[in-house]
């Protein structure tokens, strides 16, 4: 993975150098930046809650998302709307991004209307997306060349944890950047962990999500089998959670409808963490496993199952819909 990251970084920095003189601009501190103002880009299921927690803690936010409805929702919470990532970066020297995939991060940061086109020197960029570590390293390289800092800070915990500011942030970056980012990340989460250099936050996250994907399938299989054997699902969940089978997927995010309130499985699998996103994260884990020659047979099987689910119309449902998928397969 390190070799892949260095190659990607060299390519990205080379592209940046070629285009910098034509449209990248360095802004002085005397432009329209407001003291204490934070930029936030990506206001989806997780990002919207995270942004609101910054507002609740007294920060003035300037926000952007491709969805005008999501932007308007944040405006109602007190944020200022921006028309592009470039506008966000022109108004704030602290910027948080929460985006679905590597390609989105590259566009938001390096596109013609991207963050780097209006970046102020001494800015702090905090990317909470789950992406390829090499992309994080590339963005950090460009930021450093422009006199600013970048940390990768992917999150774990789910939508409810984002709402309640109980997320775990896995941070990759220098010690100084980690300390600076913690001031903001700690307002959105319970745990802010320094993993090492840029890219290590992503490494920790994709390892976590591989285990999460595996455990969710295992919990779904267990709940489905137990119900077919005549067990009440709430009773079975209670037994699991006081026994050795206990895990986050069984206790906090149970995939069986009606077992827990306030989780996607009890809301027709709406909201939460989409199956398509889990498929993407498991793909990142498999790419890393291949590069590192690290056997991940269970991770590979989980990836295959979530790919199948996505191809069968489950992509927009929460990843705990693995339970529904297994029930549907059992009816055939």
Tab-separated table of C-alpha atoms in Angstrom, residues 1 7 19 41 55 76 80 92-93 129 175 206 225 228 264 268:
chain	number	residue	atom	x	y	z
A	1	UNK	CA	0.000	0.000	0.000
A	7	UNK	CA	2.927	6.686	-6.710
A	19	UNK	CA	-2.163	23.675	-12.876
A	41	UNK	CA	-18.581	19.965	3.147
A	55	UNK	CA	-22.932	24.713	15.702
A	76	UNK	CA	-32.162	26.500	9.447
A	80	UNK	CA	-24.212	30.002	6.164
A	92	UNK	CA	-12.741	29.428	6.585
A	93	UNK	CA	-9.267	28.218	7.490
A	129	UNK	CA	-14.435	10.358	4.657
A	175	UNK	CA	1.269	15.298	16.204
A	206	UNK	CA	-11.050	-0.006	6.728
A	225	UNK	CA	-31.591	-19.146	12.204
A	228	UNK	CA	-36.559	-20.280	12.252
A	264	UNK	CA	-32.469	1.367	10.752
A	268	UNK	CA	-37.423	-0.337	7.038
